[in-house]
Coordinates of C-alpha atoms and ligand atoms in Angstrom, one line a residue:
M1 CA -57.3 -55.4 -86.2
A2 CA -59.3 -56.9 -83.3
E3 CA -57.9 -57.0 -79.8
S4 CA -55.8 -60.1 -79.1
F5 CA -57.4 -63.1 -77.3
S6 CA -55.2 -65.6 -75.5
P7 CA -57.1 -68.8 -74.8
S8 CA -55.5 -71.1 -72.2
C9 CA -57.6 -74.2 -72.9
V10 CA -59.0 -75.0 -76.4
L11 CA -61.7 -77.6 -77.0
V12 CA -61.0 -79.1 -80.5
T13 CA -63.9 -81.2 -81.8
G14 CA -63.0 -83.9 -84.3
G15 CA -59.4 -83.7 -83.2
A16 CA -58.7 -87.3 -84.2
G17 CA -59.4 -86.5 -87.9
F18 CA -57.0 -85.2 -90.5
I19 CA -57.1 -81.5 -89.9
G20 CA -57.8 -81.8 -86.1
S21 CA -54.8 -84.1 -85.4
N22 CA -52.5 -81.8 -87.4
F23 CA -53.9 -78.7 -85.7
I24 CA -53.5 -80.2 -82.2
R25 CA -49.9 -81.2 -82.9
W26 CA -49.2 -77.7 -84.3
L27 CA -50.8 -75.9 -81.4
L28 CA -49.2 -77.9 -78.6
E29 CA -45.8 -77.4 -80.2
R30 CA -46.1 -73.7 -80.9
Q31 CA -48.1 -72.5 -77.8
P32 CA -46.5 -73.9 -74.6
A33 CA -49.1 -72.2 -72.4
V34 CA -52.1 -73.8 -74.1
T35 CA -53.9 -77.0 -73.1
V36 CA -56.0 -78.9 -75.6
V37 CA -59.1 -81.1 -75.0
N38 CA -59.9 -83.3 -78.0
L39 CA -63.6 -84.4 -78.2
D40 CA -64.0 -87.0 -80.9
L41 CA -66.5 -89.8 -81.6
L42 CA -63.9 -91.9 -83.4
T43 CA -66.0 -92.5 -86.5
Y44 CA -64.3 -94.3 -89.4
A45 CA -62.4 -91.0 -90.0
G46 CA -61.2 -90.6 -86.4
N47 CA -57.8 -92.3 -85.7
L48 CA -56.0 -92.0 -82.4
E49 CA -52.9 -93.4 -84.1
S50 CA -52.5 -90.0 -85.7
L51 CA -52.0 -88.6 -82.3
E52 CA -49.7 -91.2 -80.7
D53 CA -46.7 -88.8 -80.6
V54 CA -48.9 -86.0 -79.2
N55 CA -50.3 -88.3 -76.5
T56 CA -46.8 -89.4 -75.5
A57 CA -45.4 -85.8 -75.3
H58 CA -48.5 -84.1 -73.9
G59 CA -50.9 -86.7 -72.5
P60 CA -51.1 -88.0 -68.9
S61 CA -47.6 -89.4 -68.9
G62 CA -46.2 -86.3 -70.7
D63 CA -46.5 -82.7 -69.8
G64 CA -50.3 -83.1 -69.2
R65 CA -51.5 -80.5 -71.7
Y66 CA -53.5 -82.9 -73.9
Y67 CA -56.7 -84.6 -73.0
F68 CA -58.8 -87.0 -75.1
V69 CA -62.6 -87.3 -74.4
H70 CA -64.4 -89.9 -76.4
G71 CA -67.9 -88.6 -77.3
D72 CA -70.4 -87.1 -79.6
I73 CA -70.8 -83.4 -80.3
G74 CA -74.5 -84.1 -80.4
D75 CA -74.5 -85.2 -76.8
F76 CA -75.7 -82.1 -75.0
D77 CA -75.1 -83.5 -71.5
L78 CA -71.5 -84.4 -72.2
V79 CA -70.7 -81.1 -74.0
G80 CA -72.3 -79.3 -71.1
K81 CA -70.1 -81.2 -68.6
L82 CA -67.0 -80.3 -70.6
F83 CA -67.9 -76.6 -70.6
R84 CA -68.5 -76.7 -66.8
G85 CA -65.2 -78.6 -66.2
E86 CA -67.1 -81.7 -65.0
A87 CA -66.2 -84.2 -67.7
H88 CA -63.5 -86.9 -67.5
E89 CA -60.9 -87.8 -70.0
T90 CA -61.1 -91.2 -71.7
L91 CA -58.1 -93.3 -71.0
A92 CA -56.8 -96.5 -72.7
G93 CA -56.1 -99.4 -70.4
G94 CA -57.0 -97.8 -67.0
G95 CA -54.9 -95.2 -65.2
Q96 CA -55.7 -92.2 -63.1
E97 CA -58.6 -90.2 -64.9
R98 CA -58.1 -86.5 -65.1
T99 CA -60.7 -83.8 -65.4
P100 CA -59.9 -81.4 -68.2
P101 CA -59.7 -77.7 -67.2
L102 CA -62.4 -75.2 -68.2
V103 CA -62.2 -74.4 -71.9
D104 CA -62.2 -70.8 -73.1
A105 CA -62.3 -71.5 -76.8
V106 CA -63.8 -74.1 -79.1
I107 CA -62.4 -75.0 -82.5
H108 CA -65.2 -76.9 -84.1
M109 CA -64.0 -79.3 -86.8
A110 CA -66.0 -82.5 -86.1
A111 CA -67.9 -83.4 -89.2
E112 CA -68.8 -85.9 -91.8
S113 CA -66.4 -84.6 -94.5
H114 CA -66.4 -86.8 -97.6
V115 CA -68.6 -85.6 -100.6
D116 CA -68.9 -89.1 -102.1
R117 CA -70.2 -90.5 -98.8
S118 CA -72.7 -87.7 -98.6
I119 CA -74.1 -88.7 -102.0
M120 CA -74.4 -92.3 -100.8
G121 CA -76.1 -91.4 -97.5
P122 CA -76.9 -87.7 -96.8
A123 CA -78.8 -88.2 -93.5
I124 CA -75.7 -88.6 -91.2
F125 CA -74.3 -85.4 -92.7
V126 CA -77.3 -83.5 -91.5
D127 CA -77.2 -85.2 -88.1
T128 CA -73.5 -84.5 -87.5
N129 CA -72.9 -81.3 -89.4
V130 CA -76.1 -79.5 -88.8
K131 CA -77.7 -81.0 -85.6
G132 CA -74.3 -81.6 -84.0
T133 CA -73.3 -78.0 -84.5
L134 CA -76.6 -76.9 -83.2
T135 CA -76.1 -78.9 -80.0
L136 CA -72.6 -77.4 -79.5
L137 CA -73.9 -73.9 -80.0
E138 CA -76.7 -74.5 -77.5
A139 CA -74.3 -75.9 -75.0
C140 CA -72.1 -72.9 -75.5
R141 CA -75.0 -70.5 -75.1
S142 CA -76.1 -72.2 -71.9
E143 CA -72.6 -72.0 -70.5
L144 CA -72.2 -68.3 -71.4
E145 CA -75.5 -67.6 -69.6
R146 CA -74.5 -69.6 -66.6
S147 CA -70.9 -68.5 -66.1
Q148 CA -70.5 -65.1 -67.9
R149 CA -66.9 -66.1 -68.7
P150 CA -65.1 -65.8 -72.1
L151 CA -65.9 -68.7 -74.5
L152 CA -65.0 -68.1 -78.2
F153 CA -66.4 -70.4 -80.8
L154 CA -64.5 -70.9 -84.1
H155 CA -66.5 -72.8 -86.7
V156 CA -64.4 -74.5 -89.4
S157 CA -66.2 -74.6 -92.7
T158 CA -65.4 -75.1 -96.3
D159 CA -65.1 -73.2 -99.7
E160 CA -67.6 -75.8 -101.0
V161 CA -70.5 -73.8 -99.4
Y162 CA -70.0 -71.2 -102.2
G163 CA -70.8 -73.7 -105.0
S164 CA -68.8 -73.9 -108.2
L165 CA -66.9 -71.4 -110.4
T166 CA -66.4 -71.4 -114.2
A167 CA -62.8 -71.0 -115.5
S168 CA -63.2 -67.2 -115.9
D169 CA -65.1 -66.4 -112.6
P170 CA -63.3 -64.4 -109.9
P171 CA -62.3 -66.5 -106.8
F172 CA -64.8 -66.8 -103.9
S173 CA -64.8 -63.9 -101.5
E174 CA -66.5 -63.9 -98.1
S175 CA -69.5 -62.1 -99.6
T176 CA -70.0 -64.7 -102.4
P177 CA -73.6 -66.0 -101.9
L178 CA -73.9 -69.6 -100.5
A179 CA -74.8 -72.1 -103.3
P180 CA -73.9 -75.6 -102.1
N181 CA -74.2 -78.4 -104.6
S182 CA -73.7 -81.6 -102.6
P183 CA -75.4 -82.9 -99.4
Y184 CA -72.0 -82.4 -97.7
S185 CA -71.6 -78.8 -98.7
A186 CA -75.4 -78.2 -98.0
S187 CA -74.9 -79.5 -94.5
K188 CA -71.8 -77.3 -93.9
A189 CA -73.7 -74.3 -95.2
G190 CA -76.6 -75.2 -92.8
S191 CA -74.1 -75.2 -89.9
D192 CA -72.6 -71.9 -91.1
V193 CA -75.9 -70.0 -91.1
L194 CA -76.7 -71.5 -87.7
V195 CA -73.5 -70.1 -86.3
R196 CA -74.3 -66.7 -87.8
A197 CA -77.8 -66.8 -86.3
Y198 CA -76.3 -67.6 -82.8
V199 CA -74.1 -64.6 -83.1
E200 CA -76.9 -62.3 -84.2
T201 CA -79.7 -63.7 -81.9
F202 CA -77.9 -64.9 -78.8
D203 CA -74.6 -62.9 -78.8
V204 CA -72.6 -66.2 -78.9
P205 CA -69.1 -65.0 -79.7
A206 CA -68.3 -66.9 -82.9
I207 CA -66.2 -66.7 -86.0
I208 CA -66.4 -68.7 -89.2
T209 CA -63.5 -69.8 -91.4
R210 CA -63.9 -71.3 -94.8
C211 CA -60.9 -73.2 -96.1
S212 CA -60.1 -74.8 -99.4
N213 CA -58.9 -78.4 -100.0
N214 CA -56.4 -79.4 -97.4
Y215 CA -53.5 -81.8 -98.0
G216 CA -50.6 -83.1 -95.9
P217 CA -49.7 -85.8 -93.4
Y218 CA -52.3 -88.1 -91.7
Q219 CA -55.1 -87.6 -94.3
F220 CA -57.4 -90.5 -94.6
P221 CA -56.8 -92.4 -97.9
E222 CA -60.2 -91.8 -99.3
K223 CA -59.4 -88.1 -100.3
L224 CA -57.8 -87.4 -103.6
I225 CA -54.1 -87.0 -102.8
P226 CA -53.6 -89.8 -100.2
L227 CA -55.9 -92.1 -102.3
M228 CA -53.7 -91.6 -105.3
I229 CA -50.4 -92.0 -103.4
T230 CA -51.5 -95.2 -101.6
R231 CA -52.9 -96.8 -104.7
A232 CA -49.9 -95.9 -106.9
L233 CA -47.6 -97.3 -104.2
R234 CA -49.5 -100.6 -104.6
D235 CA -49.5 -100.3 -108.4
E236 CA -53.3 -100.1 -108.4
P237 CA -55.3 -98.1 -111.0
L238 CA -55.9 -94.4 -110.0
P239 CA -59.6 -93.5 -110.5
V240 CA -60.0 -89.9 -111.8
F241 CA -63.5 -88.5 -112.0
G242 CA -64.8 -87.4 -115.5
D243 CA -62.2 -85.6 -117.6
G244 CA -60.0 -84.8 -114.6
L245 CA -60.2 -81.1 -115.4
N246 CA -61.9 -80.0 -112.1
V247 CA -59.9 -77.3 -110.4
R248 CA -59.2 -77.1 -106.7
D249 CA -57.4 -74.6 -104.5
W250 CA -54.9 -76.6 -102.4
L251 CA -53.9 -75.5 -98.8
H252 CA -51.2 -77.3 -96.8
V253 CA -52.7 -78.4 -93.5
E254 CA -50.0 -76.8 -91.4
D255 CA -50.7 -73.4 -93.1
H256 CA -54.3 -74.0 -92.2
A257 CA -53.4 -74.7 -88.6
E258 CA -51.6 -71.4 -88.4
A259 CA -54.5 -69.5 -90.0
L260 CA -56.9 -71.0 -87.5
W261 CA -54.8 -69.8 -84.6
C262 CA -54.5 -66.4 -86.1
V263 CA -58.3 -66.1 -86.6
L264 CA -59.0 -67.5 -83.1
T265 CA -56.7 -65.1 -81.3
R266 CA -57.1 -62.0 -83.5
G267 CA -60.3 -62.3 -85.6
A268 CA -63.3 -60.1 -84.8
I269 CA -66.5 -61.8 -83.5
G270 CA -69.1 -62.4 -86.2
E271 CA -66.6 -62.3 -89.1
I272 CA -66.0 -64.8 -91.8
F273 CA -62.5 -65.5 -93.1
N274 CA -61.6 -67.4 -96.3
I275 CA -58.4 -69.5 -96.0
G276 CA -56.7 -70.9 -99.1
G277 CA -53.4 -71.8 -100.6
G278 CA -52.7 -68.4 -102.2
V279 CA -50.7 -67.8 -105.3
D280 CA -50.3 -70.9 -107.5
A281 CA -52.6 -73.0 -105.3
E282 CA -55.1 -73.7 -108.1
A283 CA -54.5 -77.0 -109.9
R284 CA -56.5 -79.4 -112.1
N285 CA -57.1 -82.9 -110.5
I286 CA -55.4 -84.6 -113.4
D287 CA -52.3 -82.4 -113.0
I288 CA -52.1 -83.3 -109.3
V289 CA -52.4 -87.0 -110.1
K290 CA -49.7 -86.7 -112.8
E291 CA -47.3 -84.8 -110.4
L292 CA -47.8 -87.5 -107.7
L293 CA -47.0 -90.2 -110.2
R294 CA -43.9 -88.3 -111.3
L295 CA -42.8 -87.9 -107.7
L296 CA -43.4 -91.6 -107.0
E297 CA -41.7 -92.7 -110.3
K298 CA -44.8 -94.6 -111.4
P299 CA -46.3 -94.6 -114.9
E300 CA -49.2 -92.5 -116.1
S301 CA -50.8 -95.7 -117.5
L302 CA -52.1 -96.3 -113.9
I303 CA -54.6 -93.4 -114.5
E304 CA -58.1 -94.6 -115.1
F305 CA -60.9 -92.1 -115.9
V306 CA -64.2 -93.1 -114.2
V307 CA -67.8 -91.9 -114.5
D308 CA -68.0 -88.4 -113.0
R309 CA -69.4 -87.7 -109.5
P310 CA -73.0 -86.3 -109.7
G311 CA -73.1 -82.6 -109.1
H312 CA -69.3 -82.4 -109.3
D313 CA -68.2 -78.8 -108.7
R314 CA -66.0 -77.7 -111.6
R315 CA -63.8 -75.2 -109.9
Y316 CA -63.0 -73.7 -106.5
A317 CA -60.7 -70.8 -105.9
M318 CA -60.3 -68.6 -102.9
N319 CA -59.8 -64.9 -102.5
I320 CA -57.8 -64.7 -99.2
S321 CA -57.0 -61.0 -99.2
K322 CA -59.2 -60.4 -96.1
I323 CA -57.2 -62.7 -93.8
Q324 CA -54.0 -61.4 -95.3
K325 CA -54.8 -57.8 -94.9
E326 CA -56.6 -57.9 -91.5
L327 CA -54.7 -60.6 -89.7
G328 CA -51.4 -60.7 -91.6
W329 CA -51.6 -64.4 -92.3
T330 CA -50.3 -65.9 -95.6
P331 CA -49.6 -69.5 -96.6
N332 CA -46.0 -70.7 -96.5
H333 CA -46.2 -73.9 -98.5
A334 CA -45.9 -73.7 -102.3
L335 CA -48.0 -76.5 -103.8
G336 CA -45.1 -78.3 -105.6
D337 CA -43.0 -78.4 -102.4
G338 CA -46.0 -79.4 -100.3
L339 CA -46.9 -82.3 -102.6
A340 CA -43.3 -83.5 -102.5
S341 CA -43.1 -83.5 -98.7
T342 CA -46.5 -85.2 -98.5
V343 CA -45.4 -88.0 -100.8
Q344 CA -42.3 -88.4 -98.6
W345 CA -44.5 -88.5 -95.5
Y346 CA -46.7 -91.3 -97.0
L347 CA -43.5 -93.2 -98.0
S348 CA -42.1 -93.1 -94.5
H349 CA -45.4 -93.8 -92.7
R350 CA -46.5 -96.8 -94.6
T351 CA -47.6 -98.6 -91.4
W352 CA -50.0 -95.8 -90.6
W353 CA -51.9 -95.9 -93.8
E354 CA -51.7 -99.7 -94.3
R355 CA -53.3 -100.2 -90.9
I356 CA -56.2 -97.9 -92.1
L357 CA -56.6 -100.0 -95.3
T358 CA -56.8 -103.2 -93.2
E359 CA -59.0 -101.3 -90.6
A360 CA -56.5 -102.4 -87.8
Y361 CA -56.5 -98.7 -86.7
R362 CA -59.9 -99.2 -85.3
A363 CA -58.5 -101.4 -82.6
T364 CA -56.7 -98.5 -81.0
G365 CA -60.0 -96.6 -80.6
A366 CA -61.6 -99.8 -79.2
L367 CA -58.9 -99.8 -76.5
Y368 CA -60.2 -96.5 -75.3
L369 CA -63.8 -97.4 -75.7
A370 CA -63.5 -100.6 -73.8
D371 CA -62.8 -98.6 -70.7
E372 CA -66.2 -96.9 -70.6
Ligands
NAD1 N1 -60.2 -81.9 -95.4 C1 -60.4 -80.8 -96.2 O1 -59.9 -80.6 -97.2 C2 -61.4 -79.8 -95.7 C3 -61.6 -78.6 -96.5 C4 -62.5 -77.7 -96.0 C5 -63.2 -77.8 -94.8 N2 -63.0 -78.9 -94.1 C6 -63.7 -79.0 -92.8 O2 -62.7 -79.2 -91.8 C7 -63.2 -80.0 -90.8 C8 -62.2 -81.2 -90.5 O3 -62.1 -81.9 -91.8 P1 -61.2 -83.2 -91.8 O4 -60.8 -83.4 -93.2 O5 -60.1 -83.2 -90.8 O6 -62.3 -84.3 -91.5 P2 -62.1 -85.8 -91.1 O7 -63.2 -86.6 -91.7 O8 -60.7 -86.3 -91.3 O9 -62.3 -85.8 -89.5 C9 -63.5 -85.6 -88.9 C10 -63.4 -86.0 -87.4 O10 -64.6 -85.7 -86.8 C11 -65.0 -86.8 -85.9 N3 -66.4 -86.8 -85.8 C12 -67.3 -87.1 -86.7 N4 -68.6 -87.1 -86.2 C13 -68.4 -86.7 -84.9 C14 -69.3 -86.4 -83.8 N5 -70.7 -86.6 -84.0 N6 -68.8 -86.1 -82.6 C15 -67.5 -85.9 -82.4 N7 -66.6 -86.2 -83.4 C16 -67.1 -86.6 -84.6 C17 -64.4 -88.0 -86.6 O11 -64.2 -89.1 -85.7 C18 -63.1 -87.5 -87.2 O12 -62.1 -87.6 -86.2 C19 -64.6 -80.5 -91.2 O13 -65.5 -79.7 -90.5 C20 -64.6 -80.2 -92.7 O14 -65.9 -79.9 -93.1 C21 -62.1 -79.9 -94.5

């Protein structure tokens, strides 16, 4: 096992998204000595309402361990300033601006993340996921050369870079060749190999994680599970691609958060770690949808099969024995329990997702942006 690293200030890119907001909440609760800087562009997927409780407890009026900086990972000047401790946080409605402390770790999650959107318009996926990652890596390299101080880069990637499995194939391992099938997964694979190249060529200390499909609280209702829950609650048809027999490996977002911290603090530089839901995590889309309907006490007649997504990967499954053996991490959420608690969360946070559906959540971001 690699020597333990204890970052004191972590830059999370894309922290206003689904995984980012859950990770920031998890980290600030579990690691009282850690400060977090959230750099997010607030695209359609970025929602500061997902971090309201975090901002109250840990922002400028709380214990001061949470900073939000509105900006683009592709903005080299801004990212450079952040690394040099010269950037300012972005505040809503005025107030005393603070300068975030020097970061000693980056967890890079900012991305365009929705496969269907990548089929409709691939270019922004290359801009954000490939060029944006390149800019971050360049800024990191330049800061490492300037300051010679520790700065670890954890790149959050996806199982989709491995392509698709048949029913009888063994699960993806870290040495499975990359074979992405969608513009989204191709852009993530592009960023993965760039990260690898920066380790090999420039000695940038980086680690790559590849996780399976996440689910849990605060997920934007365009992804399968929240889409089905929010539509079923409004008695709308539930669109299921093709025959519904595509298989995914489901990982609870809080298990993912813990795994990321494990890798950041104990993973060896240059390594790749698969992260997945473990035993019983594989499920067919149609079975997930039926289970959600059962939990919501809604009829299966709401299911509507629709024309399949082009290039739709048939099956993903993750071999997670490396992270289990080397870092001692294992997922804690069984899929059935995780789905039940996720349904409960959407039932008790109706305002959060209804504001997304009406786009009212964008007003919260606008408050921050108006100040600039
Ligand atoms: N959700 C999953 O199931 C899943 C599975 C595997 C891997 N991943 C990866 O995990 C990461 C996070 O996924 P997610 O589901 O939370 O995504 P998300 O779409 O919910 O959030 C992405 C966030 O990135 C921000 N962002 C986009 N472009 C930006 C830019 N140029 N500069 C700064 N911020 C920008 C958005 O505003 C948003 O807050 C992504 O890299 C994704 O590829 C996600």
